[in-house]
Tab-separated table of C-alpha atoms in Angstrom:
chain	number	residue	atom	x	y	z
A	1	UNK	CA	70.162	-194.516	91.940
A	2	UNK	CA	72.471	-194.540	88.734
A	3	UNK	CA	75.722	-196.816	89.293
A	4	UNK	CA	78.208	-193.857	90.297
A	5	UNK	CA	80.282	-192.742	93.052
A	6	UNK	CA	80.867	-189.247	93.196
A	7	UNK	CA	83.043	-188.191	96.538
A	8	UNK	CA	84.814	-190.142	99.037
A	9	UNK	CA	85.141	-188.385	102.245
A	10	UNK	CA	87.751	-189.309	104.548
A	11	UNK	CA	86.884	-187.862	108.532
A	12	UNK	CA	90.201	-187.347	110.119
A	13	UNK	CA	91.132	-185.984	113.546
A	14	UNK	CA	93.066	-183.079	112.218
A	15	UNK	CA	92.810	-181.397	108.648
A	16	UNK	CA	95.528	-180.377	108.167
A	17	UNK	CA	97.533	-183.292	109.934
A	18	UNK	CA	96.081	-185.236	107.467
A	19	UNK	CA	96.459	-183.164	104.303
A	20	UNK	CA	100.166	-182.898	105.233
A	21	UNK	CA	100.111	-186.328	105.125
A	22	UNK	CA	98.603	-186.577	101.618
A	23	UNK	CA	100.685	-184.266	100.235
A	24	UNK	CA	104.062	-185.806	101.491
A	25	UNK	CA	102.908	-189.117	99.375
A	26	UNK	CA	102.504	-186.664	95.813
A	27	UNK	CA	99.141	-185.139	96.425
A	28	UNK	CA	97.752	-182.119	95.455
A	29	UNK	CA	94.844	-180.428	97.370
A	30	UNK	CA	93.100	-177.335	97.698
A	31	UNK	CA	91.691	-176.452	101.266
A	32	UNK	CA	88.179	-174.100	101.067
A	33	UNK	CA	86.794	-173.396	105.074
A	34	UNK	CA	88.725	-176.341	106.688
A	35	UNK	CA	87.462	-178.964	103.984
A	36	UNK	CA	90.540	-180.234	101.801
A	37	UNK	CA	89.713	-181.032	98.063
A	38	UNK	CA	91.775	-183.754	95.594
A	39	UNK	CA	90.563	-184.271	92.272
A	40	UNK	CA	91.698	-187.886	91.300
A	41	UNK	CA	89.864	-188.330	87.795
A	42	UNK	CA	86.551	-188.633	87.563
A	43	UNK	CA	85.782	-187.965	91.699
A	44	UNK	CA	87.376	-186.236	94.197
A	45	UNK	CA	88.486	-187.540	97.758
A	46	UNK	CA	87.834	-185.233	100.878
A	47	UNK	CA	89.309	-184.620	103.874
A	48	UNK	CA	87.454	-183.121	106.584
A	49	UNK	CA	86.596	-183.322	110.680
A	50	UNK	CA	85.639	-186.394	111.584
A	51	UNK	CA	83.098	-185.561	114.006
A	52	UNK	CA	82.134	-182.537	111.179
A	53	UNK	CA	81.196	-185.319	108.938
A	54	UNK	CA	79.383	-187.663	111.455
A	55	UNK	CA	77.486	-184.726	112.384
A	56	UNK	CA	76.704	-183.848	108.343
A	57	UNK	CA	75.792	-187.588	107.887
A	58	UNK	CA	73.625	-187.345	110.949
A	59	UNK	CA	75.467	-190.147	112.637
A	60	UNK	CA	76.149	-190.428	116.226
A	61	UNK	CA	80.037	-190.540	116.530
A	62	UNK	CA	81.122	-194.315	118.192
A	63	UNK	CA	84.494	-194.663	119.727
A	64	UNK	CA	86.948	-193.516	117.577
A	65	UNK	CA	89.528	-195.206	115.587
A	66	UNK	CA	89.770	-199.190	114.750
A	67	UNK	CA	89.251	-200.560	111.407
A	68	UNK	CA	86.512	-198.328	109.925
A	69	UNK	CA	85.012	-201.010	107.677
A	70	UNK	CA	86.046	-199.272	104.240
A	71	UNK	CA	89.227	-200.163	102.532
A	72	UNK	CA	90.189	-197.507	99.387
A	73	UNK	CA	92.622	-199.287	96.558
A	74	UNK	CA	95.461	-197.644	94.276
A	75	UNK	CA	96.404	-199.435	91.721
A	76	UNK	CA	99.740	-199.567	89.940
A	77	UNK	CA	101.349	-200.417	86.932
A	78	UNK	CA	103.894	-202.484	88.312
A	79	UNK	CA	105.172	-205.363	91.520
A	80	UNK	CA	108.180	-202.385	92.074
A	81	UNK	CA	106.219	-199.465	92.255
A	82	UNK	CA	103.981	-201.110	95.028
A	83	UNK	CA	107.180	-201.337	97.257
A	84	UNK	CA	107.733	-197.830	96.260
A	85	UNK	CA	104.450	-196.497	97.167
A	86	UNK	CA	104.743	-198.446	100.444
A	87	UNK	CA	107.720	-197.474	101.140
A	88	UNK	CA	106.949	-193.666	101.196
A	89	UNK	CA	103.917	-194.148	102.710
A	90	UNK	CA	105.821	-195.854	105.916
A	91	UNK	CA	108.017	-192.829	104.988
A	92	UNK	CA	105.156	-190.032	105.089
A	93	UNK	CA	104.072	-191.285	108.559
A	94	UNK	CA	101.480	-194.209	107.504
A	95	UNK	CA	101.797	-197.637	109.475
A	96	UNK	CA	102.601	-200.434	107.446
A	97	UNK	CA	99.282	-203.147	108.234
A	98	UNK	CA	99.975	-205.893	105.478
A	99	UNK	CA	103.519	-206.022	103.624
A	100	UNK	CA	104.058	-206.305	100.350
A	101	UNK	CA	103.376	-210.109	99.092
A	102	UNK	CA	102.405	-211.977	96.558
A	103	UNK	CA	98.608	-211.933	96.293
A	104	UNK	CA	96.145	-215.080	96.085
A	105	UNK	CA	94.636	-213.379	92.490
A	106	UNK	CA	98.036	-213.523	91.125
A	107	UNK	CA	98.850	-209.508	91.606
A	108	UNK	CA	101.134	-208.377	94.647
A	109	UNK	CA	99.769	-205.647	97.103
A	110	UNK	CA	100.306	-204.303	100.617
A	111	UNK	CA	98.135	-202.633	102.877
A	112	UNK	CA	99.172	-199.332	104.491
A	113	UNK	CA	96.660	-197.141	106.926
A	114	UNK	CA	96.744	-193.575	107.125
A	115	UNK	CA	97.047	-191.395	110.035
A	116	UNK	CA	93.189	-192.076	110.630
A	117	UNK	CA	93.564	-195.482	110.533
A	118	UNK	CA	92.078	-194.898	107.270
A	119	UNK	CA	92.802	-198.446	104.749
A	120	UNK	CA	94.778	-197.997	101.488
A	121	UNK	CA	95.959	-201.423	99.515
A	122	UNK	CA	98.579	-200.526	96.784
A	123	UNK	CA	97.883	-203.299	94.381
A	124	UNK	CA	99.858	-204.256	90.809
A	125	UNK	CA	97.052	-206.448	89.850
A	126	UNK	CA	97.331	-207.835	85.642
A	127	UNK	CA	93.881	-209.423	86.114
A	128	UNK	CA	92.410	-205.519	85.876
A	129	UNK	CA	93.776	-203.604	83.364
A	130	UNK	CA	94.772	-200.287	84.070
A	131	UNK	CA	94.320	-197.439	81.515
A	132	UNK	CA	95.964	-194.490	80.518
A	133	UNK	CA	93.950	-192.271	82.451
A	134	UNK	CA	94.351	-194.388	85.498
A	135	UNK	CA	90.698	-195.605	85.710
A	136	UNK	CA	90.646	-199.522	85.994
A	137	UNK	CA	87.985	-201.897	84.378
A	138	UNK	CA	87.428	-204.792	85.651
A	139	UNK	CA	86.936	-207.399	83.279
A	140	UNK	CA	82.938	-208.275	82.081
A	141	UNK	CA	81.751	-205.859	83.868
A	142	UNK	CA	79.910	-203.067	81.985
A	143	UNK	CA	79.402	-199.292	83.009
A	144	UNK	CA	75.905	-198.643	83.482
B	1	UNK	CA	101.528	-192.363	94.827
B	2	UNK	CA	99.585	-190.759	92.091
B	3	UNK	CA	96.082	-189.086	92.845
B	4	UNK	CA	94.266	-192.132	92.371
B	5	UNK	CA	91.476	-194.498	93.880
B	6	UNK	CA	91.235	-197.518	92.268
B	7	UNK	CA	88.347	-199.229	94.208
B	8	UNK	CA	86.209	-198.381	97.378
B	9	UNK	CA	85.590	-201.596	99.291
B	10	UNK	CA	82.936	-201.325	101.793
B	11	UNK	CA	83.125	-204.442	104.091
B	12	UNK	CA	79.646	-205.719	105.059
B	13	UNK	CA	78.576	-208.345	107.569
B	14	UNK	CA	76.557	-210.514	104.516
B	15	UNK	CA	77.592	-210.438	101.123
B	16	UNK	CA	74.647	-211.551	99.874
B	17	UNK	CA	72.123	-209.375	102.068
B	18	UNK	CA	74.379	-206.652	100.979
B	19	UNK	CA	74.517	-207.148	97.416
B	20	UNK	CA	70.366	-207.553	97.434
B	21	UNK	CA	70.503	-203.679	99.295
B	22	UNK	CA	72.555	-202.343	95.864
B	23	UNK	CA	70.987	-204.254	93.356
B	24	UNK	CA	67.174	-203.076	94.982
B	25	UNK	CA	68.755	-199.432	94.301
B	26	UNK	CA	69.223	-200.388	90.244
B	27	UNK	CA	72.796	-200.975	90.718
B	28	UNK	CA	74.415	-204.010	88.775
B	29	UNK	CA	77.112	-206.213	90.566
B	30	UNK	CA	78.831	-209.376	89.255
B	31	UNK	CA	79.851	-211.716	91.977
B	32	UNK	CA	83.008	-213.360	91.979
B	33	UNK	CA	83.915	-216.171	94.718
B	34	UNK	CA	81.830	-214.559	97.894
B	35	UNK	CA	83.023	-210.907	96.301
B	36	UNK	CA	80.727	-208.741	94.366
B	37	UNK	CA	81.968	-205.828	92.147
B	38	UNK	CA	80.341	-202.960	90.662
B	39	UNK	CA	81.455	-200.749	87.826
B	40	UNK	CA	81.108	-197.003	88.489
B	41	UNK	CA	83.183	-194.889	86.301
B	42	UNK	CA	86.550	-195.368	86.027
B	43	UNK	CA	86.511	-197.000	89.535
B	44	UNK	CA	85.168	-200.151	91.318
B	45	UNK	CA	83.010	-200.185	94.166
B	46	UNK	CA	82.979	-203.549	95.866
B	47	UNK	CA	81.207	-205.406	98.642
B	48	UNK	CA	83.270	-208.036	100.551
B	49	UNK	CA	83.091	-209.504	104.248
B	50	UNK	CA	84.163	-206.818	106.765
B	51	UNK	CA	86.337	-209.601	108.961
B	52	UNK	CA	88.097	-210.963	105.071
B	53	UNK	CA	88.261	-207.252	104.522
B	54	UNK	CA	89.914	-206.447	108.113
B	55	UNK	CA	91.569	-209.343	108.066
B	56	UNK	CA	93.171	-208.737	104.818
B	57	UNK	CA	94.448	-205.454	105.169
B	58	UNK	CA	95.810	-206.732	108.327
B	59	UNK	CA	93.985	-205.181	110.688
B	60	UNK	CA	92.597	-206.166	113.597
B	61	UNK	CA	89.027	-205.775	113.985
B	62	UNK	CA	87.091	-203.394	116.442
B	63	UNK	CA	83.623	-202.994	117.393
B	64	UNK	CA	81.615	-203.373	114.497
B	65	UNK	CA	79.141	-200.957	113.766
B	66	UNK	CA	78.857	-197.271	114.538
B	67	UNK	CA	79.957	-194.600	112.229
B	68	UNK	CA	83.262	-195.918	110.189
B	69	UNK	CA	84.466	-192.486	109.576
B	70	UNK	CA	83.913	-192.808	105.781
B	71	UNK	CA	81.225	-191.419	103.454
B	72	UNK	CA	80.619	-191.789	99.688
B	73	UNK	CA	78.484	-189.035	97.734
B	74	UNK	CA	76.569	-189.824	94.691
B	75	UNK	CA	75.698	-186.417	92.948
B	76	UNK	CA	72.575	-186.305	91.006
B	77	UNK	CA	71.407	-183.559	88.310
B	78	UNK	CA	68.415	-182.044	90.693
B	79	UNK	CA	66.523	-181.930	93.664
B	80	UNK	CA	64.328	-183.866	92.750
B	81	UNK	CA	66.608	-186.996	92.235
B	82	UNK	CA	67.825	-186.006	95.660
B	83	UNK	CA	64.458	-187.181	96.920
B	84	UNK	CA	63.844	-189.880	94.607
B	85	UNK	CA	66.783	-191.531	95.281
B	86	UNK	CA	66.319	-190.977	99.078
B	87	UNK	CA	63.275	-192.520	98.612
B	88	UNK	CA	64.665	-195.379	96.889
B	89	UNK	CA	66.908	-196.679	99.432
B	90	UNK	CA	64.563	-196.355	102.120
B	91	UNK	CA	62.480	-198.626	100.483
B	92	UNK	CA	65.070	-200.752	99.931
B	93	UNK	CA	66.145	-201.101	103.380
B	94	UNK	CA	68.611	-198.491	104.134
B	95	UNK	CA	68.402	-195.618	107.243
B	96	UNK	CA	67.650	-192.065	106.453
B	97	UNK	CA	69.989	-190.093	108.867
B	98	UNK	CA	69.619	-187.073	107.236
B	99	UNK	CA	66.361	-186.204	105.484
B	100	UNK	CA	66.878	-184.108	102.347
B	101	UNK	CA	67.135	-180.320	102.654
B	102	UNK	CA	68.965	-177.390	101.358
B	103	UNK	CA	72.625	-176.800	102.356
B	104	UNK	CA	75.190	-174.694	103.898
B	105	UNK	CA	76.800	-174.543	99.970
B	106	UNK	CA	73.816	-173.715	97.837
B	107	UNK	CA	72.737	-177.301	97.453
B	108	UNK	CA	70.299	-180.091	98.380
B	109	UNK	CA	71.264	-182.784	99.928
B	110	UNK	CA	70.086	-185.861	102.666
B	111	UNK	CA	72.312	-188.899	103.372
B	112	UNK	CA	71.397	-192.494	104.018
B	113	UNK	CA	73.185	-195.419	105.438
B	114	UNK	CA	73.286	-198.635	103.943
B	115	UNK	CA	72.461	-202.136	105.995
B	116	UNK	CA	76.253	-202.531	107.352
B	117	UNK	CA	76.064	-198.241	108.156
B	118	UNK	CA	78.087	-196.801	105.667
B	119	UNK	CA	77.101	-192.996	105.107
B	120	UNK	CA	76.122	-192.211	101.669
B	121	UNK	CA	75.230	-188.472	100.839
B	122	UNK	CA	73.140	-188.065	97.922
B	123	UNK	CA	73.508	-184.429	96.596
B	124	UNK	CA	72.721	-181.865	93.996
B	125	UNK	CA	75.139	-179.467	94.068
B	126	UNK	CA	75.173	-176.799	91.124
B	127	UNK	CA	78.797	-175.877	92.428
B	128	UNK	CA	80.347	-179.317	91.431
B	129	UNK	CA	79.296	-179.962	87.363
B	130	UNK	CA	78.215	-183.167	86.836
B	131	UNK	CA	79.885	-184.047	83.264
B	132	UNK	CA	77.563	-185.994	81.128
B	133	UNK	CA	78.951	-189.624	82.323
B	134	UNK	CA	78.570	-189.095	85.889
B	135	UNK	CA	82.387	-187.567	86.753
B	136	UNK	CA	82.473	-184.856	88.392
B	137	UNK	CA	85.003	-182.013	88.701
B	138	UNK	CA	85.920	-179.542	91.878
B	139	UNK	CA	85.887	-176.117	89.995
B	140	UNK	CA	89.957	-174.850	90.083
B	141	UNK	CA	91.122	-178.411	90.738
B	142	UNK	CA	93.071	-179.862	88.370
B	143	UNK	CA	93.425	-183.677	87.423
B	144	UNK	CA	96.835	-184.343	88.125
């Protein structure tokens, strides 16, 4: 198995709940049969039925909601526009879990989750450099 | 907030245990202070305790286990990897929840979970092009 992640697929209660939601916080998607698509460089992150995609993964559906045990990061290029991107995600709907604060690596961050309860830490963080293209390296680690 | 993912933390119950799962699968990880990261792209996948993980994003921790409403893909260039790789992680542990066969969309596909349950689908899907470093790209979507 080569060292690559491909899709991330988010299951959410309602599609189109939660590509509203997306969208009010800058996102593009495209929507094909209920399944909604954002490209976001080199993979793409999918929205789709929750119990759709326990079913697909042949996974019998547990209680829903609480922390789901996967935590997505956006990095960003600065400490001010983490309290921006915070700020209109609290706007968009999202519930702020973790302020923004100084972080123990020396970055700042804050933790919002999504209307699926769904983990996303907005992180200025100098220790991994962030490129042009948005992809982020961290430091002595190769790409297989 | 641009259309980005930075890094994909999956929280596991024991770092090490889960690092062993990844690195059985060919995947190379460099471990920093109980953390372990791996390359993958222009993103970082990383494996960290799922109650420093909960904890950090500030949320408060359900019932572990079940299905955590996430799922990653890893798209491969042919059927035939489909089942190799499927292969692969069975021997290296993980649960086959879904045994390879064709799909709804023209493609092959079977999914696996890892030791901690998180749903990976490995796929070939001629409909997604799989550029020659591993990105891929959702024909009509652009990178914004």
């Amino acid at each position: 198995m080569e060292q690559r992640v491909s899709l991330i697929t988010l299951g959410v209660g309602d599609v189109r709940r939660a590509r509203a939601f997306y969208e009010r916080l800058g996102w593009q998607g495209q929507e094909v049969e209920e399944t909604v698509f954002f490209q976001t460089g080199g993979i793409v992150l999918v929205l789709w039925g929750r119990d759709k995609l326990a079913r697909d993964c042949g996974i019998t559906e547990g209680q829903a909601g609480g922390f789901s045990g996967v935590a997505l990061a956006h990095n960003v290029r600065s400490k001010a526009a983490v309290d921006d991107v915070i700020a209109a995600a609290e706007r968009a709907g999202a519930t702020v879990t973790r302020p923004p604060a100084e972080t123990f690596y020396g970055g700042y961050a804050g933790v919002f989750t999504d209307l699926d309860g769904h983990a996303w830490e907005i992180a200025h963080n100098p220790g991994f450099p962030l490129a042009a293209d948005g992809s982020i390296t961290v430091p002595g680690l190769s790409n297989p």
